[in-house]
mmCIF file of C-alpha atoms in Angstrom:
data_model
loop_
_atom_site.group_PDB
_atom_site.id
_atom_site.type_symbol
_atom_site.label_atom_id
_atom_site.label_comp_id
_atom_site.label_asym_id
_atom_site.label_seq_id
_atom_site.Cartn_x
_atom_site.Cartn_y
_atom_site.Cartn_z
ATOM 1 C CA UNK K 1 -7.966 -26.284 -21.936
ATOM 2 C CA UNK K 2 -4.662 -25.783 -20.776
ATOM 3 C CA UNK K 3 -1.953 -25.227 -23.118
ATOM 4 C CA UNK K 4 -0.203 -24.553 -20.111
ATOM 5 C CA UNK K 5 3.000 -27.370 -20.099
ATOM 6 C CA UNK K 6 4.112 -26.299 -23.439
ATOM 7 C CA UNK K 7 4.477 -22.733 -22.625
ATOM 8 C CA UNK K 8 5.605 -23.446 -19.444
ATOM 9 C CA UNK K 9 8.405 -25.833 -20.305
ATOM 10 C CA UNK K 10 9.611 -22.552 -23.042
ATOM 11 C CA UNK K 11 9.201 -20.483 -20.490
ATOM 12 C CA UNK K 12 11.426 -22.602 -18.386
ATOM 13 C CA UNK K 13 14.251 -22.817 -21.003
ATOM 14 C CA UNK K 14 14.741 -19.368 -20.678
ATOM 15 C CA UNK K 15 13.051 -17.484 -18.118
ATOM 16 C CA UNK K 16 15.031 -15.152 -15.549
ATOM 17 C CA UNK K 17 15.426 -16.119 -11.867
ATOM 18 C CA UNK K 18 11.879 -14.002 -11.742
ATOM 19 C CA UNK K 19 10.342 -16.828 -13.231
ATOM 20 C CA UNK K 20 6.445 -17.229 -12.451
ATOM 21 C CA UNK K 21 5.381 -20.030 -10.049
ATOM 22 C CA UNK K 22 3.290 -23.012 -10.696
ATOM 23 C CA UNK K 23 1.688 -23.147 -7.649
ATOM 24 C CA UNK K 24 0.042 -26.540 -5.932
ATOM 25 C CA UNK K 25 -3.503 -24.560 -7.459
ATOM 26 C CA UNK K 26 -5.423 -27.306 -5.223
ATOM 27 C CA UNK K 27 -4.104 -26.194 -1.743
ATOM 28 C CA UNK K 28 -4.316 -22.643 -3.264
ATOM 29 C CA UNK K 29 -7.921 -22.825 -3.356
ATOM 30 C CA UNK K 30 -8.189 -24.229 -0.298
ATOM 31 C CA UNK K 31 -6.841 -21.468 1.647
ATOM 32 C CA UNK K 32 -9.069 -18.831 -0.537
ATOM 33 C CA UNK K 33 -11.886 -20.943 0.411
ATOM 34 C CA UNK K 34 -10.770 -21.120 4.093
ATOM 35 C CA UNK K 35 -10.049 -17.119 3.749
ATOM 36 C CA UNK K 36 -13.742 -16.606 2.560
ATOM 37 C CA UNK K 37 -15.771 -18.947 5.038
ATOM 38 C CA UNK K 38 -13.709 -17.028 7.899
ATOM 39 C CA UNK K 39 -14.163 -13.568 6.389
ATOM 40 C CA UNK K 40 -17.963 -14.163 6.294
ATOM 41 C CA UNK K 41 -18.211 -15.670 9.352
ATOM 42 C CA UNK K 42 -16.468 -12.444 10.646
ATOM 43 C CA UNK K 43 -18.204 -10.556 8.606
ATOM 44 C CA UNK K 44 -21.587 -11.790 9.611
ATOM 45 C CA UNK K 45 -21.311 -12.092 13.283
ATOM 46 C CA UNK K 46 -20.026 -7.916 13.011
ATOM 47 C CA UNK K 47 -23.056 -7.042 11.334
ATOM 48 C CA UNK K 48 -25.176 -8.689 13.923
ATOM 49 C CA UNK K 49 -23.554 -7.285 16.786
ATOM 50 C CA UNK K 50 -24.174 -3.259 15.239
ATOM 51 C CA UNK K 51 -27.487 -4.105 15.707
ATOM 52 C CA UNK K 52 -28.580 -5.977 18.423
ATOM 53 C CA UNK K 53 -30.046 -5.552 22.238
ATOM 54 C CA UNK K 54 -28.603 -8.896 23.464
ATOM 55 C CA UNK K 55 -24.899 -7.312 24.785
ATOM 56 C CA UNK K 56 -24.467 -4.660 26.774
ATOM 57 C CA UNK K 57 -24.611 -1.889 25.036
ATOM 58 C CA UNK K 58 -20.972 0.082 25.618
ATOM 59 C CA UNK K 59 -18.822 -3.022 24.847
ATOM 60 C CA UNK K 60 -20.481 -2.987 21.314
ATOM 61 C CA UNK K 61 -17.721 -0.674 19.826
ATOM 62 C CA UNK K 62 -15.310 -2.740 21.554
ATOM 63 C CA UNK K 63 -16.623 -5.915 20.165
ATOM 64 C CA UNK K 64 -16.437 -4.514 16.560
ATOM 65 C CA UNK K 65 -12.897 -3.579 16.328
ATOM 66 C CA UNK K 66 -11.927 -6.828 17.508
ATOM 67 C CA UNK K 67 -13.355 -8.477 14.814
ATOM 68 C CA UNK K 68 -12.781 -6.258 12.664
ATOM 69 C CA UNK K 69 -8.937 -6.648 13.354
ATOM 70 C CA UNK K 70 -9.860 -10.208 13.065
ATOM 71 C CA UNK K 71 -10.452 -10.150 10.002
ATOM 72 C CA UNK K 72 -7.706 -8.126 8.655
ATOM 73 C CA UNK K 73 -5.521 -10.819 9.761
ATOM 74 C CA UNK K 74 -7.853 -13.365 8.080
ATOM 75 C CA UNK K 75 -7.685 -11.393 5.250
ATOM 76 C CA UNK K 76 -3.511 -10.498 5.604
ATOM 77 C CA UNK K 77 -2.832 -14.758 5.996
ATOM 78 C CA UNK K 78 -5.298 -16.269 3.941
ATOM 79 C CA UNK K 79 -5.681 -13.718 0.768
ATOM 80 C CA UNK K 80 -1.993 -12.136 1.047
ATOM 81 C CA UNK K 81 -0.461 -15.296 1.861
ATOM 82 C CA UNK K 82 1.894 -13.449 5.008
ATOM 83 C CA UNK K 83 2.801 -15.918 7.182
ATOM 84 C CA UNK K 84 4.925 -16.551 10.075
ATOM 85 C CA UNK K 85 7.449 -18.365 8.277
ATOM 86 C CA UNK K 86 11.000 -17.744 7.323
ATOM 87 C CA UNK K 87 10.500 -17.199 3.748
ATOM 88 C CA UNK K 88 8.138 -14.238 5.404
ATOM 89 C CA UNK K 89 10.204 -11.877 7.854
ATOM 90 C CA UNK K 90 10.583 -9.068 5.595
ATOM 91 C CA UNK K 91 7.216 -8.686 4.539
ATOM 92 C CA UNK K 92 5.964 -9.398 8.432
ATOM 93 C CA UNK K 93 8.532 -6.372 9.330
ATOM 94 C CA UNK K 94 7.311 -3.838 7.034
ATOM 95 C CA UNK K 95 4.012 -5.235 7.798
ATOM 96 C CA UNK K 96 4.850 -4.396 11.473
ATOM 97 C CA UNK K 97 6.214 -1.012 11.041
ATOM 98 C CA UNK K 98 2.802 -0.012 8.583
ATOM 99 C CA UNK K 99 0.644 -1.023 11.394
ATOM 100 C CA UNK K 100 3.051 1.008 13.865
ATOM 101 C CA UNK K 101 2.435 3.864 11.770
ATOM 102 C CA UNK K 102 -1.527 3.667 11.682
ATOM 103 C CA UNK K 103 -1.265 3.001 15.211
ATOM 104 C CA UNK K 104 0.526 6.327 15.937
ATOM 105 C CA UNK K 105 -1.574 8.443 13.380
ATOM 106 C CA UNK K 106 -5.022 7.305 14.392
ATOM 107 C CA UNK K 107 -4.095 6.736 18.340
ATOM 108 C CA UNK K 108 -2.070 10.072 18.315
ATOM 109 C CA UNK K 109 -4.964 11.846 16.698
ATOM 110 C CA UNK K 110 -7.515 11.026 18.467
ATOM 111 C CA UNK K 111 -6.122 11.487 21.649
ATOM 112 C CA UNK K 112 -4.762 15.203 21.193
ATOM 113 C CA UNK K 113 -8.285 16.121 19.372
ATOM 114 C CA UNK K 114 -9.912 14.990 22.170
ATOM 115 C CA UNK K 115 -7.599 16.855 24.823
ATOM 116 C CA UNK K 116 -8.216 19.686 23.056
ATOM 117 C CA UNK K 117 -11.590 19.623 22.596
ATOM 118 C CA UNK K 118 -11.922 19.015 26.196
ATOM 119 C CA UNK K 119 -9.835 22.034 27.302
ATOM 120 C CA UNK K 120 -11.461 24.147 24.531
ATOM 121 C CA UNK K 121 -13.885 26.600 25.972
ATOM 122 C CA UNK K 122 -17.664 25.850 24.759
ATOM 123 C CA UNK K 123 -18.980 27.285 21.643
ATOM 124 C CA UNK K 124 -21.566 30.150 22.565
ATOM 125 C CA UNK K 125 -18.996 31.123 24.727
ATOM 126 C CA UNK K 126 -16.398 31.791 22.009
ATOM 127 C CA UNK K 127 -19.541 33.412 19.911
ATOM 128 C CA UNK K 128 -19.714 36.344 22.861
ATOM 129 C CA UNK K 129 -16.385 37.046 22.722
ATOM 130 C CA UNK K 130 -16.165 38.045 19.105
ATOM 131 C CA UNK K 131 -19.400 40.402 19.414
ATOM 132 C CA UNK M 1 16.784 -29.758 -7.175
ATOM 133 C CA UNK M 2 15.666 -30.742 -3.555
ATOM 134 C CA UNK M 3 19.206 -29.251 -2.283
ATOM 135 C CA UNK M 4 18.094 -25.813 -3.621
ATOM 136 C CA UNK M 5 14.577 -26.119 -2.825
ATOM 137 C CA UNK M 6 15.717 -26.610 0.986
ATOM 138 C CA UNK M 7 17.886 -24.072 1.077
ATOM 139 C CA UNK M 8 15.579 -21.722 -0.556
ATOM 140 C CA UNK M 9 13.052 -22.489 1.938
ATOM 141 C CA UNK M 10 14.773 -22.601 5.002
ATOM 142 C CA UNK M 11 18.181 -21.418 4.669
ATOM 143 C CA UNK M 12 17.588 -17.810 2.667
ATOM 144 C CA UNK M 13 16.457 -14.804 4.638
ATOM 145 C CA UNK M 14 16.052 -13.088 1.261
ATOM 146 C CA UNK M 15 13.456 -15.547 0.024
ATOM 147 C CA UNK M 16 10.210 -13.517 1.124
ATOM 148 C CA UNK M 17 8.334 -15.169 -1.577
ATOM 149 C CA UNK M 18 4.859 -14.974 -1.595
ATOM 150 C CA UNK M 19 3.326 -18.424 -0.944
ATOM 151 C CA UNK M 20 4.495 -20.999 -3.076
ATOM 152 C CA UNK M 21 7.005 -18.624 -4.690
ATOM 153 C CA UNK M 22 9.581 -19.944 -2.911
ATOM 154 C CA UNK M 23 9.689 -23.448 -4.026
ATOM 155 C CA UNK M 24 10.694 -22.157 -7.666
ATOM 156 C CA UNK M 25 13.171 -19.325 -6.862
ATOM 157 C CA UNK M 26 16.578 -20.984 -7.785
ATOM 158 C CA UNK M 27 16.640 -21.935 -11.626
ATOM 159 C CA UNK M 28 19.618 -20.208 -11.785
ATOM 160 C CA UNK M 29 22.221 -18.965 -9.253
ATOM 161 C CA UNK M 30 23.089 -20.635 -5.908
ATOM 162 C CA UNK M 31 20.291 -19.588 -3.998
ATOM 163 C CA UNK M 32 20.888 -16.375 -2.782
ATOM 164 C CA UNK M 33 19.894 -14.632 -5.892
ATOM 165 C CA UNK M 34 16.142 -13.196 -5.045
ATOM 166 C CA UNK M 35 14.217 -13.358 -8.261
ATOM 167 C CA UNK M 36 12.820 -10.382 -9.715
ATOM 168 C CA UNK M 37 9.108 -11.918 -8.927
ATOM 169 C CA UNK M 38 9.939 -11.654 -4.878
ATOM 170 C CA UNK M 39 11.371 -7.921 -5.051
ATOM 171 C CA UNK M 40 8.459 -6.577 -7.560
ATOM 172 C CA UNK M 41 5.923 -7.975 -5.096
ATOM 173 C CA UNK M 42 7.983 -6.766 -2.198
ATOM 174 C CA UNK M 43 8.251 -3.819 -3.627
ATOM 175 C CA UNK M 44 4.725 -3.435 -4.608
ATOM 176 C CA UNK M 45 3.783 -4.543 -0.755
ATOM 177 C CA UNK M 46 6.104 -1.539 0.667
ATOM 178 C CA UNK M 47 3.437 0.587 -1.461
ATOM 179 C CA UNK M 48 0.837 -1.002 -0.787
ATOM 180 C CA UNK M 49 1.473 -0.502 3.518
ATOM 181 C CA UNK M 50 2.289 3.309 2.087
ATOM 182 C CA UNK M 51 -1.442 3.608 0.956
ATOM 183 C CA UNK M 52 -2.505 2.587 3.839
ATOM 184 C CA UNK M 53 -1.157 5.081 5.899
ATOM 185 C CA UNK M 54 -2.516 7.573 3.888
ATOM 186 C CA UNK M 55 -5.824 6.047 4.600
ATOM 187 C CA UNK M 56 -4.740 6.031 8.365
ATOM 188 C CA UNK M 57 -4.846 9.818 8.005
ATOM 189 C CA UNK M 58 -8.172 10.081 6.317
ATOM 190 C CA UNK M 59 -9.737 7.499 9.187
ATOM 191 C CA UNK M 60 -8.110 9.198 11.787
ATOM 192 C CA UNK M 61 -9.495 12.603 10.543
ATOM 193 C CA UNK M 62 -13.163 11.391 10.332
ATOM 194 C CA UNK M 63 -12.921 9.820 13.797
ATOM 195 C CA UNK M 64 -12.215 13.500 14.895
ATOM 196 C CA UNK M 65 -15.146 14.721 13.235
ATOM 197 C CA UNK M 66 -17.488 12.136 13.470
ATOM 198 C CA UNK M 67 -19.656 13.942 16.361
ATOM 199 C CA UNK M 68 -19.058 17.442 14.103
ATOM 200 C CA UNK M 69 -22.343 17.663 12.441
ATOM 201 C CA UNK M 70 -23.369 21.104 12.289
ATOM 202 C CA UNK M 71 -26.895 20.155 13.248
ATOM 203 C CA UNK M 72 -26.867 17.959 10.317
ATOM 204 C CA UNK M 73 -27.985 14.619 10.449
ATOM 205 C CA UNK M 74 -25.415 11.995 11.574
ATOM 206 C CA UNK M 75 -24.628 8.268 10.664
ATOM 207 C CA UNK M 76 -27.116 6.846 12.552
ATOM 208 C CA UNK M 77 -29.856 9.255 10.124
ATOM 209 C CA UNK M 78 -27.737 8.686 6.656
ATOM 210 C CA UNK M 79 -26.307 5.167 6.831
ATOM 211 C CA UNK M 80 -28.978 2.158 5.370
ATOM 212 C CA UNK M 81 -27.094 -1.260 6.913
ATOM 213 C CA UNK M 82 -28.671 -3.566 4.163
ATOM 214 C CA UNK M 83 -26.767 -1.592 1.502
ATOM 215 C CA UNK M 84 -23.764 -1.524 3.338
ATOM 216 C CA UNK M 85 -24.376 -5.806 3.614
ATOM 217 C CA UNK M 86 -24.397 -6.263 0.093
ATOM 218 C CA UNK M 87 -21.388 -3.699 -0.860
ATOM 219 C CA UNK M 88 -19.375 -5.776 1.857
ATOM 220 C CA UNK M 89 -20.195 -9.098 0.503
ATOM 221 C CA UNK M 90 -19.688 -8.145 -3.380
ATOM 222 C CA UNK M 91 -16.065 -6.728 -1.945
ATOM 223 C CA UNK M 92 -15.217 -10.072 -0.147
ATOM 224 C CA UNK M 93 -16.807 -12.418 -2.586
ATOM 225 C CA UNK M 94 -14.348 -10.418 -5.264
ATOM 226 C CA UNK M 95 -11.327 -10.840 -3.209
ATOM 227 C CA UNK M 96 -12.269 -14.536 -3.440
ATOM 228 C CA UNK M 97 -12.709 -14.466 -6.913
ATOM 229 C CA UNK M 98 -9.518 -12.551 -7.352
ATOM 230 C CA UNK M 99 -7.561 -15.526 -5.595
ATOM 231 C CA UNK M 100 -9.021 -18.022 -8.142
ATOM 232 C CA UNK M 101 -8.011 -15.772 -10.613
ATOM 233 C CA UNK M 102 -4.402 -15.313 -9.864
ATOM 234 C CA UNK M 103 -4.264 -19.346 -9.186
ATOM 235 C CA UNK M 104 -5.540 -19.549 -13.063
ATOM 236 C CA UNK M 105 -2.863 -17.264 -13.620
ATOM 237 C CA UNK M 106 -0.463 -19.066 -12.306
ATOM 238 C CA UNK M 107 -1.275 -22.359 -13.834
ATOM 239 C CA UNK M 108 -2.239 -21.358 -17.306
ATOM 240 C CA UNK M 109 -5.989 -22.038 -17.163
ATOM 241 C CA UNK M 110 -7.701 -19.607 -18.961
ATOM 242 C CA UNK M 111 -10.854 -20.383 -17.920
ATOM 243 C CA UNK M 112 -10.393 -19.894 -14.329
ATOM 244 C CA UNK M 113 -8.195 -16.667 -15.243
ATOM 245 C CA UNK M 114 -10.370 -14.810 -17.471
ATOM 246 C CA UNK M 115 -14.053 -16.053 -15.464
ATOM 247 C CA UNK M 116 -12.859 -15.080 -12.391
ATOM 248 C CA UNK M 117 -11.287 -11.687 -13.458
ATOM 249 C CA UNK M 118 -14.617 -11.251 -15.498
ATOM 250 C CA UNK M 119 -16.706 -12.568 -11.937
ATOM 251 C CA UNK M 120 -14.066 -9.799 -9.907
ATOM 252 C CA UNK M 121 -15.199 -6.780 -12.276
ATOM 253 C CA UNK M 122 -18.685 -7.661 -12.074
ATOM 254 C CA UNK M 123 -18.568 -8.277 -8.075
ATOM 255 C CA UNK M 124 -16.297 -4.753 -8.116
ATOM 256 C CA UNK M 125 -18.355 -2.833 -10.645
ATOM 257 C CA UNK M 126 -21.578 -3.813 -8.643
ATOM 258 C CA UNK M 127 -20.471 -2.231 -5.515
ATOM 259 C CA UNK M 128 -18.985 1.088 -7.485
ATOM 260 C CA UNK M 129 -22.623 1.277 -8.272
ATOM 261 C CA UNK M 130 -24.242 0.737 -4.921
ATOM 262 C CA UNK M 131 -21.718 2.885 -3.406
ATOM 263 C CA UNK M 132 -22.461 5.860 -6.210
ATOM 264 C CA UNK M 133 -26.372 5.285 -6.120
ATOM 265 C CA UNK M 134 -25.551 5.914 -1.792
ATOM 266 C CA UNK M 135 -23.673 8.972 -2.955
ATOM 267 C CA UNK M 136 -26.465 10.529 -4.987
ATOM 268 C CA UNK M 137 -29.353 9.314 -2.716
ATOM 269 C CA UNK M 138 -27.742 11.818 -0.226
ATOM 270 C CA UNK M 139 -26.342 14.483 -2.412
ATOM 271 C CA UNK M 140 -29.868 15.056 -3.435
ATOM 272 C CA UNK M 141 -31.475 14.872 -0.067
ATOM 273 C CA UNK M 142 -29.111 18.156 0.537
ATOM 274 C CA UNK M 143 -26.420 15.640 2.906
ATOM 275 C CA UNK M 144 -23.562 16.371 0.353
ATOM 276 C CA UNK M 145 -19.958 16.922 1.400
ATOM 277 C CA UNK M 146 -20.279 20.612 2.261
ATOM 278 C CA UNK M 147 -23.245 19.660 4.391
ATOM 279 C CA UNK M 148 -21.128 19.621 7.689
ATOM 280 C CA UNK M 149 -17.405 18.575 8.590
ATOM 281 C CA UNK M 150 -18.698 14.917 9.494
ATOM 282 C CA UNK M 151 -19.966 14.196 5.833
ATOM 283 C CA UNK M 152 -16.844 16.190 4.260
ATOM 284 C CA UNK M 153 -14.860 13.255 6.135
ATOM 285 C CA UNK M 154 -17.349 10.536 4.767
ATOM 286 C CA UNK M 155 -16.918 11.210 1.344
ATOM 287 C CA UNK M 156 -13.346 11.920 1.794
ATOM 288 C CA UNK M 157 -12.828 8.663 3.304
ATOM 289 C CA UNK M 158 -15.296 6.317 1.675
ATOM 290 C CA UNK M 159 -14.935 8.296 -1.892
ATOM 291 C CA UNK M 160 -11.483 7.878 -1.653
ATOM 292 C CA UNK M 161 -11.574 4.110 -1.809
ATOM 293 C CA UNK M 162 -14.527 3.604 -3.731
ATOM 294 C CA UNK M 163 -11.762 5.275 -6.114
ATOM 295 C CA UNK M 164 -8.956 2.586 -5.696
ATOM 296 C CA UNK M 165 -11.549 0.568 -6.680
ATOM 297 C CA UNK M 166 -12.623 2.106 -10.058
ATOM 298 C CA UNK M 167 -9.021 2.372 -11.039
ATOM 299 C CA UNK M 168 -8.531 -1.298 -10.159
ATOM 300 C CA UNK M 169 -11.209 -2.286 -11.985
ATOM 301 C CA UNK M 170 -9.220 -0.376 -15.187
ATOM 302 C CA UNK M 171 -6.006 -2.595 -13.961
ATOM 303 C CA UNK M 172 -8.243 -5.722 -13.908
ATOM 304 C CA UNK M 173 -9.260 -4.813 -17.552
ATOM 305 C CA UNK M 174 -5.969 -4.172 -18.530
ATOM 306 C CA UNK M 175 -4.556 -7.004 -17.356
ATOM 307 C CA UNK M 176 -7.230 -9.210 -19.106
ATOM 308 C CA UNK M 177 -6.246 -7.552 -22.557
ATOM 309 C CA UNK M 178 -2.874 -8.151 -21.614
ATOM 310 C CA UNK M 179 -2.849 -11.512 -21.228
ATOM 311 C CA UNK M 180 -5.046 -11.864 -23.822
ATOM 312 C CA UNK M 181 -2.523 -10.090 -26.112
ATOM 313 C CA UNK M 182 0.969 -11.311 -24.567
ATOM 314 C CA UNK M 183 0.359 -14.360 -23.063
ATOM 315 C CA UNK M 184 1.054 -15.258 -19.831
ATOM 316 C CA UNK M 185 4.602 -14.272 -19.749
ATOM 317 C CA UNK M 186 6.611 -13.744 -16.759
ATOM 318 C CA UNK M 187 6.002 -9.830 -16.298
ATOM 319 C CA UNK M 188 2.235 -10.108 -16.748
ATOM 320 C CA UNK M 189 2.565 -12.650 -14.170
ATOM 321 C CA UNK M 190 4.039 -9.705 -12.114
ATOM 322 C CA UNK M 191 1.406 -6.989 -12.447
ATOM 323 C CA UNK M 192 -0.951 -9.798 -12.073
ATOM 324 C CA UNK M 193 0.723 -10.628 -8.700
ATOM 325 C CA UNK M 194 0.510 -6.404 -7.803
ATOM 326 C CA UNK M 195 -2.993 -6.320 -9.168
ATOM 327 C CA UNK M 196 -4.084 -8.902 -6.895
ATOM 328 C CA UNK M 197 -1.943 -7.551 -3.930
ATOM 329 C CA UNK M 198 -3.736 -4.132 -4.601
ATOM 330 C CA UNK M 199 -7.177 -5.455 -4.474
ATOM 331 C CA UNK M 200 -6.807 -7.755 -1.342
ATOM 332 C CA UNK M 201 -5.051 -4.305 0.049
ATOM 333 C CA UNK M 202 -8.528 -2.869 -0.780
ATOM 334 C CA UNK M 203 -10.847 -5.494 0.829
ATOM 335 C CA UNK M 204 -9.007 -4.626 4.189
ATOM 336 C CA UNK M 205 -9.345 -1.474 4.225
ATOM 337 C CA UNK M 206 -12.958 -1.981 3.691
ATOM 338 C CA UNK M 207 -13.340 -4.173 6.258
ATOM 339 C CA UNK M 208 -11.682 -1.137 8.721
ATOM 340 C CA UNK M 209 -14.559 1.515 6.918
ATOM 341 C CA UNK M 210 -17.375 -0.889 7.664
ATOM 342 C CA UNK M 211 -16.731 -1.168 10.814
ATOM 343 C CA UNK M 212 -15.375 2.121 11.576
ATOM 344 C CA UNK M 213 -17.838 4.548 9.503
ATOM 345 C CA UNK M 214 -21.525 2.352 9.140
ATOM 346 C CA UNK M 215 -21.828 -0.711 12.260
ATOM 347 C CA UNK M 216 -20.340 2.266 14.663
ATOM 348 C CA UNK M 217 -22.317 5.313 12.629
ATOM 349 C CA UNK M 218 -25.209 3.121 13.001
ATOM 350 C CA UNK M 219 -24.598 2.694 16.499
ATOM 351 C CA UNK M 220 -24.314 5.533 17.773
#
């Protein structure tokens, strides 16, 4: 099945410093199999919270983005392999300054729409003006 | 060997490898050359964070006009959970078989390479569908995107990556025919790195529209 040591030892001989990793495939799948038992567990317990009558109703939302963030990091550390380590800063720092981004777009979005559709005046109100 | 393998671990802030990357990065040079697989993927990652502010934008607009439904019907009317379940777990279960995929890569088993790819585009292809029979099931019940400014948002936002996922299903083909035709030669092993960056990418920002768009649509 795998033909694999002969091309790799040629590709070895004269591959650029770009050359492809063998990686330890056994703890490889571990952490995809990790990754996926968390993600469903996640994934799961999300889908039963949308629905049910056992929590109080206003924290559901609450309860949902926390797991859903959850998850991204499941998915970020276990799928995408960023880690904490020091082979890792650079792509943790960009990582960091993405999620500062989203922050400000969605945050800062949200919050002026719903200033202004606070201070704007109500809708049957703007109709009698323009008769 | 182990002197460059610790001080490509440990020593080298320029080694931001992905995973086991690092333990091969010094074949030639004295350890501060970064190898052309670390910056494509770190390149390929600054894109990939890119996308996903764009997709900030499009979430952040349909949280505005979520409650702007024209009389319409809202999420709560539209959105069918059990559907959503399955498209959620085809999406994750790919991402899985993605990761076994790019292992095979890695080590040269064709088997695992081409039966997971061919296991990812069937997962992927099967929630294109779903998502596309959702689409039509309320274009034709008159709920299309001119309906009201909420739905214009929904199929901005979910068409949008039910779109990355179509063209990465084309990348996943391509890169089957290309290792099928060149081998697994160091640059396939790049794109095949980016292609499975890109789909990861694209499980996590479904796990933000699930939650965001149906489990709070539905809640609401």
């Amino acid at each position: 099945m795998s033909h694999s040591k002969q091309i790799n030892g040629v590709d070895l001989v004269d591959s650029a410093p770009g050359d492809e990793p063998v990686e330890d495939d056994a703890h490889g799948l571990v952490a995809y199999l990790v990754g996926l038992g968390l993600a469903t567990l996640l994934t799961a317990v999300s889908f039963f919270i949308a629905r049910t009558t056992l929590v109080w109703p206003p924290s559901i939302p609450v309860a949902l983005c926390v797991l859903a963030i959850a998850q991204m990091g499941v998915h970020l550390v276990f799928f995408l392999h960023i880690t904490t380590g020091p082979d890792n800063v650079n792509n943790v720092m960009a990582l960091a300054f993405g999620v500062l981004i989203v922050l400000l777009v969605i945050v800062g979005s949200l919050w002026i729409m719903s200033h202004m559709n606070h201070n704007m005046m109500p809708m049957d109100q703007i109709m009698q003006m323009q008769r | 060997m182990s002197g460059f393998q610790a001080t490509a671990g440990h020593g080298d802030p320029h080694s931001l490898g992905h995973g086991a990357a690092r333990e091969h990065l010094p074949k030639h040079g004295g350890g501060h050359l970064v190898s052309k697989r670390i910056v494509t993927g770190y390149g390929f990652w600054i894109f990939l964070l890119s996308d996903i502010i764009m997709f900030s934008a499009f979430f952040a607009t349909y949280a505005v006009l979520v409650g702007a439904t024209a009389d319409g019907p809202s999420g709560h009317d539209l959105f069918d959970l059990r559907n959503v379940g399955v498209e959620t777990a085809c999406l994750l279960l790919s991402s899985f078989t993605c990761g076994i995929a790019s292992i095979g890569a890695m080590t040269h088993r064709s088997l695992w390479f081409y039966g997971a790819m061919t296991a990812t585009f069937v997962l992927g292809a099967a929630f294109v569908g779903l998502e596309l029979r959702e689409f039509a099931g309320m274009i034709a019940q008159g709920n299309g995107p001119s309906r009201s400014a909420f739905l214009s948002a929904f199929f901005t936002l979910v068409g949008c990556h039910g779109m990355h996922v179509s063209l990465g299903l084309l990348w996943l083909l391509t890169m089957m025919a290309q290792v099928y035709a060149k081998g697994y030669r160091d640059d396939i092993l790049r794109r095949i790195l980016c292609f499975s960056l890109f789909w990861h990418a694209l499980d996590i920002i479904w796990v933000g529209l699930f939650t965001v768009v149906y489990l709070m649509g539905v809640g609401q």
